[in-house]
Structure formats: structure tokens, C-alpha cells
CSV table of N, CA and C in Angstrom, one decimal:
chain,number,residue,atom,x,y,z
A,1,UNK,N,32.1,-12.2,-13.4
A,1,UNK,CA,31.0,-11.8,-14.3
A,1,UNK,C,31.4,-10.7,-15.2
A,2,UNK,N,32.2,-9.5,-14.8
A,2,UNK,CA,32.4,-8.2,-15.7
A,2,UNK,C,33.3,-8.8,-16.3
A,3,UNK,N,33.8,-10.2,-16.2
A,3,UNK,CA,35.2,-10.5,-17.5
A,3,UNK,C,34.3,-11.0,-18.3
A,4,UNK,N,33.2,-11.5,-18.0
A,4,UNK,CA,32.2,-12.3,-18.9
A,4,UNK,C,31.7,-11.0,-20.1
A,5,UNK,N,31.3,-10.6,-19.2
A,5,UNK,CA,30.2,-9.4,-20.0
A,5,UNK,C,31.1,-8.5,-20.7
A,6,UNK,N,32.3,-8.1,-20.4
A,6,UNK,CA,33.1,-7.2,-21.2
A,6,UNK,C,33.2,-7.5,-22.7
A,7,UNK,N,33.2,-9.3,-22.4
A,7,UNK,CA,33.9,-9.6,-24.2
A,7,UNK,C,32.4,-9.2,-24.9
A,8,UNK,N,31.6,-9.1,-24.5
A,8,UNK,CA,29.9,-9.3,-25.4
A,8,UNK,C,30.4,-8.1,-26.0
A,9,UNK,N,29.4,-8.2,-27.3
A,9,UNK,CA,29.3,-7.1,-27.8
A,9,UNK,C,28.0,-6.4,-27.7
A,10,UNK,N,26.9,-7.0,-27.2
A,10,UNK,CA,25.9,-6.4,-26.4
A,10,UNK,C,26.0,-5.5,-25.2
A,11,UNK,N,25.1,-4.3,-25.4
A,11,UNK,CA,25.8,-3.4,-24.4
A,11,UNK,C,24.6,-3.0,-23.3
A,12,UNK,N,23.2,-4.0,-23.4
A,12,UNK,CA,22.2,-4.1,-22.5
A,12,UNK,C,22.1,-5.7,-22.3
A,13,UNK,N,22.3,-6.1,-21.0
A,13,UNK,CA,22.2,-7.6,-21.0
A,13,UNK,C,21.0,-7.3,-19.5
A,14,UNK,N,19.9,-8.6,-19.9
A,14,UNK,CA,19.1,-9.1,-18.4
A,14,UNK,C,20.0,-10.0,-17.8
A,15,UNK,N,19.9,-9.7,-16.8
A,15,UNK,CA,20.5,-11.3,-15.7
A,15,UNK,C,19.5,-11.4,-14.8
A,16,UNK,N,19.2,-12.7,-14.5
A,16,UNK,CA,18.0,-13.2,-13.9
A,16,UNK,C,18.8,-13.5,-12.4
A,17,UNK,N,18.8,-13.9,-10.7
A,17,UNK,CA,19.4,-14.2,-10.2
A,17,UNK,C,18.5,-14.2,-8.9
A,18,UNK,N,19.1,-14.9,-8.0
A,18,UNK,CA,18.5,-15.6,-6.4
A,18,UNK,C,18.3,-14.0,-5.6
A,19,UNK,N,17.9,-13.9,-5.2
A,19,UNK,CA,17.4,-12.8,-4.1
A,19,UNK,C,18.5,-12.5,-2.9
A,20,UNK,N,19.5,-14.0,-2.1
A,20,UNK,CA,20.0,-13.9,-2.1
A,20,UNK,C,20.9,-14.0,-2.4
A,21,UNK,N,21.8,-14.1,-3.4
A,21,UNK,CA,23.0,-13.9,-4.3
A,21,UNK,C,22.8,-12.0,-4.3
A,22,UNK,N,21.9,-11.4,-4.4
A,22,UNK,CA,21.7,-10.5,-4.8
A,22,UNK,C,21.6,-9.6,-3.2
A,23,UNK,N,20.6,-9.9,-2.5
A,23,UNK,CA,21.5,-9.4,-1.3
A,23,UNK,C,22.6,-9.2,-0.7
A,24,UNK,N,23.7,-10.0,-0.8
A,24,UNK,CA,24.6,-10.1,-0.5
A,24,UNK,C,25.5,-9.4,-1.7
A,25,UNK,N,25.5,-9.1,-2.9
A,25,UNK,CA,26.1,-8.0,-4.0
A,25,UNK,C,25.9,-6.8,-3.4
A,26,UNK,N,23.9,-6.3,-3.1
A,26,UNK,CA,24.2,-5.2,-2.5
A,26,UNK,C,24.4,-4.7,-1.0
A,27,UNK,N,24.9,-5.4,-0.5
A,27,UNK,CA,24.8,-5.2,1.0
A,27,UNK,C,26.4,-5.4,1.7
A,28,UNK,N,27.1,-6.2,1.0
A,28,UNK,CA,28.6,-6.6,1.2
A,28,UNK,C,29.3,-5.4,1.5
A,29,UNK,N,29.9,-5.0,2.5
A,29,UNK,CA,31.0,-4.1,3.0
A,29,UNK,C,29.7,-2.8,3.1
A,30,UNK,N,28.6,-2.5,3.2
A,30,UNK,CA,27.8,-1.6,3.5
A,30,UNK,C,28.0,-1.4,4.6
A,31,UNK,N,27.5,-0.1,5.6
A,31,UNK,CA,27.3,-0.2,6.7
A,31,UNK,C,26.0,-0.6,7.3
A,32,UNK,N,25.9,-2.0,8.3
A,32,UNK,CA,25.5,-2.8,8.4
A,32,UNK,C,25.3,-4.1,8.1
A,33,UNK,N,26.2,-4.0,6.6
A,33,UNK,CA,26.4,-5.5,6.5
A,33,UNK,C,25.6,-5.9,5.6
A,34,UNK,N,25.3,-7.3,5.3
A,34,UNK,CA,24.7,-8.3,5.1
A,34,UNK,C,23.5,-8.2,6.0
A,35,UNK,N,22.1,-8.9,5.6
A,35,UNK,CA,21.4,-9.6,6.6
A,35,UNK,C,21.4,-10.9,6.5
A,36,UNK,N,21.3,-11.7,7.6
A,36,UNK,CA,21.0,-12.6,7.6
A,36,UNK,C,22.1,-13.4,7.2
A,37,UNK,N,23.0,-13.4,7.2
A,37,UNK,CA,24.4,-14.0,6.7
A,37,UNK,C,25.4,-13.3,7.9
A,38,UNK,N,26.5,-14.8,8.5
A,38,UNK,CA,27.9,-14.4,9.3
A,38,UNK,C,28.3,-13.4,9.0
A,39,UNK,N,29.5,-13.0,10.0
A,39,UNK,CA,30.5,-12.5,9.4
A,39,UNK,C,31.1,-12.2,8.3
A,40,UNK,N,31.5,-10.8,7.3
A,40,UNK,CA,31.8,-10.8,6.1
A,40,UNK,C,33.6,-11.1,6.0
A,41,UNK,N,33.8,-11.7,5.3
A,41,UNK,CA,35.0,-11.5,5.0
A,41,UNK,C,35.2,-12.4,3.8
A,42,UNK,N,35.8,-11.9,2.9
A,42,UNK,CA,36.6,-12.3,2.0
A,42,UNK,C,37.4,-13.2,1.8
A,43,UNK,N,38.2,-13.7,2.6
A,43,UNK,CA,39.6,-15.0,2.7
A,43,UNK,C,40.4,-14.1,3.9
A,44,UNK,N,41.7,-14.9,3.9
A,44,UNK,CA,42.1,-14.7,5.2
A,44,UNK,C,43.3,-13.7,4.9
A,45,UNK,N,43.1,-13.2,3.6
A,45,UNK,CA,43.9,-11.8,3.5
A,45,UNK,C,43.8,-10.4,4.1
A,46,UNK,N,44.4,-9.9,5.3
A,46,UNK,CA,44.4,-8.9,5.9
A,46,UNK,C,44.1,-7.4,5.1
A,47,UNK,N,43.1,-6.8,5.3
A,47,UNK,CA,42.8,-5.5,4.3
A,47,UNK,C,41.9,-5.7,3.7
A,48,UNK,N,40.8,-7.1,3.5
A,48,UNK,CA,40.5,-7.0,2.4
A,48,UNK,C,38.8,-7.4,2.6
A,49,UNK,N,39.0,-7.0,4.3
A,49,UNK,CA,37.0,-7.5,4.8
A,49,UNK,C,36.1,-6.1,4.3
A,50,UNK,N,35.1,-6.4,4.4
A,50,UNK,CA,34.3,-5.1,4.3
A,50,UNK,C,34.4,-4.3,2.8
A,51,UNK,N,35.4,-4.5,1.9
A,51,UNK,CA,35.2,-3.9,0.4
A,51,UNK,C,33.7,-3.6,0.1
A,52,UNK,N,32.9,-2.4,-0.4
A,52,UNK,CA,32.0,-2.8,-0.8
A,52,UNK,C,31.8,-2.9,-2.2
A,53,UNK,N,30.7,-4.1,-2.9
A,53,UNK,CA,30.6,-3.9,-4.0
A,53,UNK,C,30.2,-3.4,-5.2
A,54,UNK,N,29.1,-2.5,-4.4
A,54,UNK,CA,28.4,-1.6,-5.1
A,54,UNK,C,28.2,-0.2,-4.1
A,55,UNK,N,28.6,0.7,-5.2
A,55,UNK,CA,28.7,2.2,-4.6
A,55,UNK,C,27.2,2.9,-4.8
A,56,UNK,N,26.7,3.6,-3.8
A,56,UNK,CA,25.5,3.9,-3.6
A,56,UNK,C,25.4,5.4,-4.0
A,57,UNK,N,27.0,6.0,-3.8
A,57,UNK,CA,27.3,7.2,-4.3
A,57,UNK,C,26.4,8.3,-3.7
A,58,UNK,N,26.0,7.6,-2.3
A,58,UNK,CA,25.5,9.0,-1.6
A,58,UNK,C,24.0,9.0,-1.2
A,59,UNK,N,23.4,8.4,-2.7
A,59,UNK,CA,21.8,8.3,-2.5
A,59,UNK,C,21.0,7.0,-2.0
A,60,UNK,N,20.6,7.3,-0.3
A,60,UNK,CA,20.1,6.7,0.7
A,60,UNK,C,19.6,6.6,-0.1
A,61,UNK,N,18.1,6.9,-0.6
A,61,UNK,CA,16.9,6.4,-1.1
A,61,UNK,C,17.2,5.2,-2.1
A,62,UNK,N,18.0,5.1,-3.0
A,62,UNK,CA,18.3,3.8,-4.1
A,62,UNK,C,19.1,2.9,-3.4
A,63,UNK,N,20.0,3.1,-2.3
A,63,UNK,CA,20.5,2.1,-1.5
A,63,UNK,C,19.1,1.5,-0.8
A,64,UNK,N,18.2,2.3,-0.2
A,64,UNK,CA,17.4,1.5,0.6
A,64,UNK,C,16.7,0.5,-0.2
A,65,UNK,N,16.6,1.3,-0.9
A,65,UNK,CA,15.7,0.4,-2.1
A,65,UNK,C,16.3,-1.1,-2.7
A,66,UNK,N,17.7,-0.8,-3.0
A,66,UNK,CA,18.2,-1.8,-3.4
A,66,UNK,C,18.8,-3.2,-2.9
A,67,UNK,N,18.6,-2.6,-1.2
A,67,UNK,CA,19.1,-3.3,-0.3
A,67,UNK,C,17.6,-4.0,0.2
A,68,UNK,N,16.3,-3.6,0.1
A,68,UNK,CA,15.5,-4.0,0.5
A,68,UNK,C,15.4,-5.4,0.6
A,69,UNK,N,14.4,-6.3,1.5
A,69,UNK,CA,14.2,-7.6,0.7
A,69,UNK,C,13.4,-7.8,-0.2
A,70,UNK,N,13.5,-9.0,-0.9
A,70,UNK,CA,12.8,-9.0,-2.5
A,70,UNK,C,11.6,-9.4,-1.8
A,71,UNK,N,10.3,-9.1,-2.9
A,71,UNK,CA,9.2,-9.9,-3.2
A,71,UNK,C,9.3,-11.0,-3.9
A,72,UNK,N,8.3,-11.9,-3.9
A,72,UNK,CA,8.4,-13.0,-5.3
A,72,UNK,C,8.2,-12.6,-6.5
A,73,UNK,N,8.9,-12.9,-7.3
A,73,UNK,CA,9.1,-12.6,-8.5
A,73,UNK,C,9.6,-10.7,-8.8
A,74,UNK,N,10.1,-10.6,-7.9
A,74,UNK,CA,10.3,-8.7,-8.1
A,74,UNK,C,11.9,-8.5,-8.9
A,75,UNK,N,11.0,-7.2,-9.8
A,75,UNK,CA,12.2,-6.9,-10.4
A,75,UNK,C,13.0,-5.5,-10.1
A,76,UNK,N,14.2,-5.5,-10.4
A,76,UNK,CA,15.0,-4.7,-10.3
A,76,UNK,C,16.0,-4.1,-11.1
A,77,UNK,N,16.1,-2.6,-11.3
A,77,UNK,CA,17.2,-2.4,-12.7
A,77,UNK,C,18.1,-1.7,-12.0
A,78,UNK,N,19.2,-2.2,-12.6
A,78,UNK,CA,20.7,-1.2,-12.1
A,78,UNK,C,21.5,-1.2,-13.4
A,79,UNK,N,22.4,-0.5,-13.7
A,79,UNK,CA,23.4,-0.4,-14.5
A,79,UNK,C,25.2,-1.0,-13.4
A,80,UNK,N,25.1,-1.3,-14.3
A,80,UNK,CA,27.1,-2.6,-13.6
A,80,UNK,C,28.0,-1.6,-14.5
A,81,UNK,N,28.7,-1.2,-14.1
A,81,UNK,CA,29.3,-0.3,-15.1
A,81,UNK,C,31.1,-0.9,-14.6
A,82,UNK,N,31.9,-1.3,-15.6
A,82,UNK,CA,32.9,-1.8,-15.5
A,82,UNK,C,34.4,-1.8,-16.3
């Protein structure tokens, strides 16, 4: 997706997306994991389980929040910076 979005020349994009696809963005290599989803791992390359994909940089409160589960139809803003 950031090779996508780099070429734009728009520099505010919406992306619309599944709740889980989105769980799993923010929860991947967190402590704790995933819910509701196996084991994480990436492929069968040594080093490379647990990466996470989004840095919370400290602040429990926006991680909880972001990691929550969704409502129907609920929205969310983050900045992807890449």
C-alpha cells in the first residue's frame, strides 16, 4: 500500500477497510498479539515473527483505542507516515 500511496500526489487519502484487516494492522507483533487469529508469523524466515506494524510510541491510551474492537460502521483516523 505505501508504494501505492507514495506515487499520489494527494497528500490526505480516506481508505475504507474490513475491521478485520484492520485488527490485524494494529495488533500484529503487539504485546499480546492479534485477537482472535493463530499464531503470528510472517513466512518461514527466521527473525522475522512478531515485527510490529504500527508504533504506538508509548501512548497506551491510542493504542487501546486503536486496538479496540470496531462498532458497525465506526470510524477511525490515523496518519501512515512512510
Amino acid at each position: 500500500v505505501g508504494g501505492v500511496l507514495q506515487t499520489r500526489s494527494e497528500r490526505k487519502v480516506l481508505v475504507s477497510s474490513h475491521s478485520a484487516f484492520l485488527r490485524c494492522v494494529f495488533g500484529w507483533g503487539q504485546t499480546g498479539g492479534v485477537q482472535f487469529v493463530p499464531e503470528q508469523k510472517l513466512d518461514t524466515r527466521v527473525g522475522e515473527r512478531d515485527v510490529a506494524v504500527v508504533r504506538y510510541c508509548g501512548n497506551a491510551n491510542f493504542e487501546q483505542d486503536m486496538r479496540a474492537d470496531f462498532q458497525n460502521c465506526e470510524f477511525r483516523s490515523f496518519l501512515v507516515a512512510f
